[in-house]
C-alpha atoms as one frame of an Amber mdcrd trajectory, in Angstrom:
protein
 -67.659  37.226 213.591 -67.899  34.234 215.933 -66.190  30.945 215.128 -69.562
  29.253 214.639 -70.659  31.934 212.180 -67.371  31.758 210.288 -67.553  27.966
 210.012 -71.170  28.107 208.849 -70.266  30.758 206.288 -67.336  28.729 204.944
 -69.421  25.573 204.666 -72.086  27.511 202.781 -69.498  29.010 200.436 -68.115
  25.568 199.605 -71.617  24.189 199.028 -72.461  27.002 196.610 -69.152  26.750
 194.778 -69.440  22.960 194.475 -72.932  23.251 193.020 -71.805  25.787 190.426
 -68.763  23.643 189.524 -70.945  20.553 189.067 -74.093  22.011 187.495 -73.279
  25.427 186.030 -74.637  27.378 184.290 -77.173  27.418 187.115 -79.524  29.977
 188.653 -79.539  31.014 192.300 -82.953  29.362 192.727 -81.535  26.077 191.450
 -78.521  26.436 193.731 -80.946  26.901 196.631 -82.726  23.651 195.713 -79.430
  21.774 195.516 -77.940  23.120 198.742 -80.931  23.900 200.974 -79.490  27.368
 201.643 -81.612  30.512 201.630 -81.741  32.653 198.492 -80.350  35.575 200.501
 -77.309  33.561 201.613 -76.736  32.357 198.063 -77.041  35.890 196.675 -74.465
  37.193 199.170 -72.031  34.348 198.414 -72.554  34.684 194.648 -71.764  38.407
 194.829 -68.577  37.663 196.784 -67.458  34.899 194.394 -68.214  37.066 191.378
 -66.368  40.045 192.841 -63.294  37.874 193.473 -63.374  36.498 189.930 -64.309
  32.861 190.674 -67.744  32.826 189.019 -69.439  34.903 186.320 -72.896  35.580
 184.953 -73.444  33.508 181.863 -76.995  34.435 180.813 -80.560  34.061 181.923
 -82.966  31.157 182.182 -85.678  30.967 179.561 -88.674  28.824 178.710 -90.120
  28.922 182.240 -93.185  30.595 183.706 -92.359  33.859 185.481 -89.322  36.116
 185.324 -86.063  34.913 183.878 -83.200  34.401 186.322 -79.476  35.107 186.108
 -77.348  31.979 185.713 -73.784  31.531 186.950 -70.847  29.389 185.974 -67.335
  29.001 187.282 -64.530  30.997 185.660 -62.538  27.880 184.777 -59.177  29.507
 184.179 -59.257  31.707 187.276 -56.707  29.259 188.703 -54.955  26.200 187.296
 -52.717  23.338 188.358 -49.798  21.653 186.621 -50.022  17.849 186.490 -46.917
  15.787 185.679 -46.391  12.077 185.046 -42.688  11.250 185.151 -41.894   7.863
 183.660 -38.680   5.998 183.044 -38.860   6.705 179.305 -41.428   9.509 178.891
 -42.443  12.599 180.826 -45.890  14.194 180.491 -46.926  17.622 181.709 -50.444
  19.045 181.564 -52.437  22.036 182.784 -55.880  21.575 184.341 -58.353  24.313
 185.250 -60.901  24.756 188.034 -63.549  22.907 186.038 -61.286  19.852 185.996
 -60.650  20.269 182.282 -57.200  19.143 181.120 -56.423  22.045 178.807 -53.196
  20.896 177.198 -50.495  18.265 177.453 -46.839  18.044 176.471 -44.891  14.765
 176.077 -41.109  14.366 175.905 -38.547  11.581 176.375 -37.341  11.565 179.972
 -33.869  13.098 180.321 -31.572  10.076 180.477 -29.131  11.894 182.760 -31.676
  11.659 185.580 -31.309  13.503 188.883 -31.528  17.271 188.840 -31.657  17.243
 185.034 -35.041  15.530 185.220 -36.282  18.018 187.810 -35.216  20.888 185.553
 -36.982  19.181 182.663 -40.223  18.898 184.645 -40.147  22.585 185.580 -39.433
  23.629 181.985 -42.196  21.386 180.622 -44.748  22.901 183.008 -43.917  26.364
 181.705 -43.702  25.206 178.088 -47.094  23.489 178.053 -48.651  26.691 179.377
 -46.807  28.929 176.912 -47.493  26.718 173.869 -51.221  26.903 174.619 -51.460
  30.597 175.581 -52.127  29.833 179.253 -50.926  32.471 181.721 -48.502  30.589
 183.980 -49.230  33.063 186.781 -52.617  31.349 187.089 -50.925  28.028 187.889
 -51.136  27.822 191.693 -49.485  24.444 192.331 -47.997  21.354 190.692 -48.638
  17.656 191.336 -45.894  15.329 190.109 -46.198  11.562 189.766 -42.877   9.722
 190.098 -41.925   6.062 189.495 -40.765   5.524 193.062 -41.564   6.205 196.699
 -41.632   9.865 197.801 -40.123  10.288 201.266 -42.236  12.942 203.036 -39.471
  13.631 205.572 -36.605  14.317 203.151 -38.336  15.136 199.860 -36.265  12.449
 198.137 -37.696   9.833 195.750 -36.651   6.324 196.793 -36.922   2.933 195.089
 -36.832   4.520 191.622 -34.223   2.490 189.714 -35.397   3.781 186.325 -34.464
   7.422 187.115 -30.749   7.786 187.847 -29.667   9.752 190.948 -33.160  10.953
 191.851 -32.827   9.496 195.354 -29.839  11.700 196.234 -31.489  15.101 196.803
 -34.681  16.846 197.928 -36.802  16.637 194.785 -39.787  18.442 196.309 -37.845
  21.495 197.478 -35.865  21.690 194.242 -39.080  21.683 192.234 -40.613  24.314
 194.499 -37.652  26.582 193.881 -37.679  25.952 190.123 -41.422  26.547 189.745
 -41.919  29.057 192.568 -45.116  27.154 193.400 -46.347  24.632 195.948 -45.450
  21.125 194.795 -46.939  17.756 195.755 -45.023  14.612 194.778 -46.830  11.264
 194.699 -46.131   7.788 193.369 -47.264   7.646 189.737 -49.270   4.435 190.113
 -51.051   5.847 193.153 -52.104   8.782 190.982 -53.217   6.380 188.261 -55.526
   4.443 190.597 -57.028   7.748 191.772 -57.649   8.716 188.155 -59.240   5.351
 187.344 -61.379   5.540 190.482 -62.564   9.044 189.587 -63.477   8.756 185.916
 -61.911   5.572 184.529 -62.466   1.831 184.470 -62.644   1.726 188.262 -65.219
   4.508 188.640 -67.564   3.781 191.539 -65.494   0.843 192.832 -64.054   1.731
 196.226 -61.966  -1.431 196.629 -59.736  -1.135 193.591 -56.258  -2.063 192.402
 -54.392  -0.629 189.430 -51.405  -2.624 188.177 -49.036  -0.832 185.821 -46.583
  -2.823 183.714 -44.156  -0.967 181.495 -40.629   0.191 182.221 -41.326  -1.139
 185.739 -44.180  -2.811 187.590 -46.185  -1.356 190.464 -49.669  -1.134 191.930
 -51.937   1.558 193.293 -54.406   0.159 195.813 -57.604   1.646 197.243 -59.563
   0.142 200.138 -62.909   1.624 201.108 -62.357   4.528 198.730 -59.062   5.508
 200.380 -55.606   5.224 198.876 -53.349   2.744 200.690 -49.859   4.187 201.084
 -48.579   2.056 203.933 -45.624   2.730 206.193 -43.044   4.964 204.491 -45.477
   5.303 201.542 -44.142   2.064 200.025 -47.375   0.070 199.614 -47.895  -1.348
 196.145 -44.239  -1.781 195.179 -44.992  -4.998 193.326 -41.569  -5.158 191.748
 -40.198  -6.255 195.128 -42.490  -9.252 195.532 -40.079 -12.103 196.314 -40.568
 -14.250 193.243 -39.606 -14.193 189.586 -35.878 -13.719 190.016 -33.961 -14.784
 193.138 -35.056 -12.228 195.768 -31.807 -12.705 197.716 -29.544 -11.511 194.917
 -28.183  -7.947 195.294 -29.805  -6.870 192.013 -33.213  -7.876 193.376 -32.674
  -5.601 196.365 -31.934  -2.732 193.987 -34.615  -3.297 191.333 -36.947  -5.959
 192.728 -37.104  -9.676 192.000 -40.373  -9.463 190.073 -39.495  -6.316 188.147
 -36.276  -7.903 186.931 -38.217 -10.473 184.902 -41.587  -8.895 184.055 -41.032
  -5.301 182.972 -39.388  -3.959 179.813 -35.818  -5.001 180.512 -36.860  -8.392
 181.887 -38.868  -9.196 178.769 -36.004  -8.107 176.526 -33.489 -10.173 178.498
 -35.691 -13.265 178.365 -36.220 -12.893 174.626 -32.471 -12.484 174.132 -31.863
 -15.677 176.138 -34.262 -17.613 173.892 -33.263 -16.172 170.507 -29.880 -14.473
 170.858 -31.487 -11.302 169.466 -31.658  -7.895 171.179 -35.142  -6.559 170.397
 -37.415  -3.984 171.956 -40.753  -4.880 173.496 -42.822  -3.748 170.462 -40.779
  -6.098 168.260 -41.411  -8.961 170.679 -45.163  -8.344 170.438 -44.898  -8.228
 166.637 -43.020 -11.521 166.613 -45.661 -13.084 168.862 -48.394 -11.854 166.499
 -46.576 -13.690 163.724 -46.595 -16.884 165.773 -42.932 -16.990 166.806 -42.628
 -19.573 169.580 -39.950 -17.714 171.566 -41.943 -14.460 171.614 -45.069 -16.301
 172.679 -43.083 -17.904 175.498 -41.994 -14.445 176.720 -45.599 -13.188 176.762
 -46.818 -16.331 178.533 -44.093 -16.179 181.199 -44.641 -12.451 181.764 -48.406
 -12.810 182.092 -48.049 -15.797 184.403 -45.909 -13.762 186.808 -48.246 -10.767
 186.634 -51.165 -13.077 187.404 -49.329 -14.250 190.532 -48.880 -10.616 191.568
 -52.577  -9.920 190.970 -53.492 -12.990 193.038 -51.256 -11.724 195.868 -53.072
  -8.370 195.889 -56.444 -10.120 195.892 -55.431 -12.374 198.766 -54.529  -9.343
 200.906 -56.992  -6.573 199.966 -59.771  -8.307 198.002 -60.384  -5.617 195.367
 -63.651  -5.528 193.448 -61.684  -4.920 190.265 -58.073  -5.009 189.117 -57.253
  -2.547 186.329 -54.255  -3.288 184.129 -52.339  -0.358 182.671 -48.950   0.723
 181.408 -47.463   0.322 177.956 -47.239  -3.470 178.382 -49.987  -4.275 180.875
 -52.739  -2.565 178.878 -52.142  -4.657 175.767 -54.789  -7.295 175.099 -52.099
  -9.920 174.472 -51.010  -9.552 178.113 -54.404  -8.816 179.688 -56.064 -11.885
 178.163 -53.234 -14.102 179.375 -53.289 -12.570 182.874 -57.020 -13.320 183.147
 -56.454 -16.927 182.113 -53.535 -17.518 184.483 -55.216 -15.703 187.384 -58.160
 -18.094 187.112 -55.713 -20.972 187.537 -53.999 -19.666 190.681 -56.795 -17.982
 192.686 -59.948 -19.707 193.952 -62.380 -16.834 193.268 -63.080 -15.006 190.035
 -61.045 -11.814 189.696 -62.584  -8.941 187.742 -59.620  -7.866 185.584 -60.098
  -4.942 183.200 -57.863  -2.786 181.028 -57.438   0.920 181.815 -59.775   3.202
 179.888 -57.546   6.227 180.581 -54.404   4.746 179.068 -51.382   7.012 179.198
 -53.417   9.790 180.861 -54.342   7.836 184.009 -51.635   9.385 186.201 -52.167
  12.852 184.693 -55.869  12.688 185.553 -55.064  11.410 189.035 -52.607  14.282
 189.470 -55.300  16.706 188.332 -57.701  15.220 190.895 -55.183  15.583 193.725
 -54.193  19.080 192.647 -57.748  20.321 192.254 -58.715  18.952 195.663 -55.783
  20.820 197.234 -56.549  23.939 195.225 -60.232  23.954 196.150 -59.313  23.487
 199.808 -56.775  26.314 199.681 -59.049  28.749 197.884 -62.432  28.074 199.436
 -62.394  25.968 202.618 -60.645  28.541 204.796 -59.162  25.728 206.864 -62.587
  24.731 208.193 -62.866  20.942 208.772 -65.541  19.462 206.546 -65.536  22.415
 204.178 -64.644  20.816 200.861 -65.620  20.757 197.210 -66.096  17.309 195.720
 -64.664  16.604 192.291 -67.298  16.705 189.558 -68.670  13.587 187.859 -66.811
  11.884 185.034 -68.843  13.443 182.208 -67.488  16.903 183.099 -63.859  16.101
 182.231 -62.428  17.329 178.919 -58.989  16.869 177.447 -56.581  18.967 175.431
 -54.399  17.430 172.768 -50.833  16.368 173.474 -48.041  18.246 171.763 -44.943
  16.260 170.861
């Protein structure tokens, strides 16, 4: 087979598979209309895909003039990916199938010991979420892990992750590969979240997009022209290190970030303690604000004012069409409404600021998107440039329930 023939064949295979993923159950005649390929080519590819277990007959068309036709659909669990969102306080693991359905999810407190203990926890959770939901782990081909820091592609370490102890001291990627015996991709969690929002969330269809997460820490995922912005050393979007909020020249600001010190969970708690002398968690601060307590309202106002400055900084540099707020703190209306008001006071143009529609699953869905793109490429593209399967539209996604 010549190179030209092989490339043409691979492109045709991807076109057929993409059509079945997006529109199945679908007949060969309908696939021909969608792809422009001949019925003979489609029949040959369908036989090959069916023989290899990627698609299956699902019935016959009815209600049309003429003979009925066989319809095909993807075998969704022929291969799966593990998607993980590692946070400073919670870890989430999920399994997604070839139809982009999130089958099941498991949530646990993040191991406070950090380091290799967290890596072991991630590997165990991936196996547990499969086992608890009767999913054959042998079908899991790869794992995508979102981390609250900057993955170093040269060393496999995770840098700038102050909320996970000791994770910067060893090769996280290789350790996970050994623990799972699978390919592993590690990405910044907020980068995954913006990919999820861009695919099926609040930012769907907006190619210039920013996602700002405020919770245990603060960070941003940024897309320009539909492409994720990682920057040099993959450190773009580390909002916590913007040089305002706390004194950026203090050693603690170099470790955690001047902005993160005063806006995220610990910053809000410290500020509230300064004003009241009480050590309360963030939920209690919100409750106090709801009851009209002046000190709690001051904490929310100061936090939102600083977040608005960060949003304005992003807009001044990348000009996003929308900024999506997420995270356990950033997605709350009490913060979002204040950020909108303060942003209007410090930026000359209107900023479209919305709250995440995906909530705690934003990074999981982004991880599923990344994993499925890699999986499709591995299984069906054959290494041919341009041979790819696009992710299906937002109405195809389904979710399994989380297990505590």
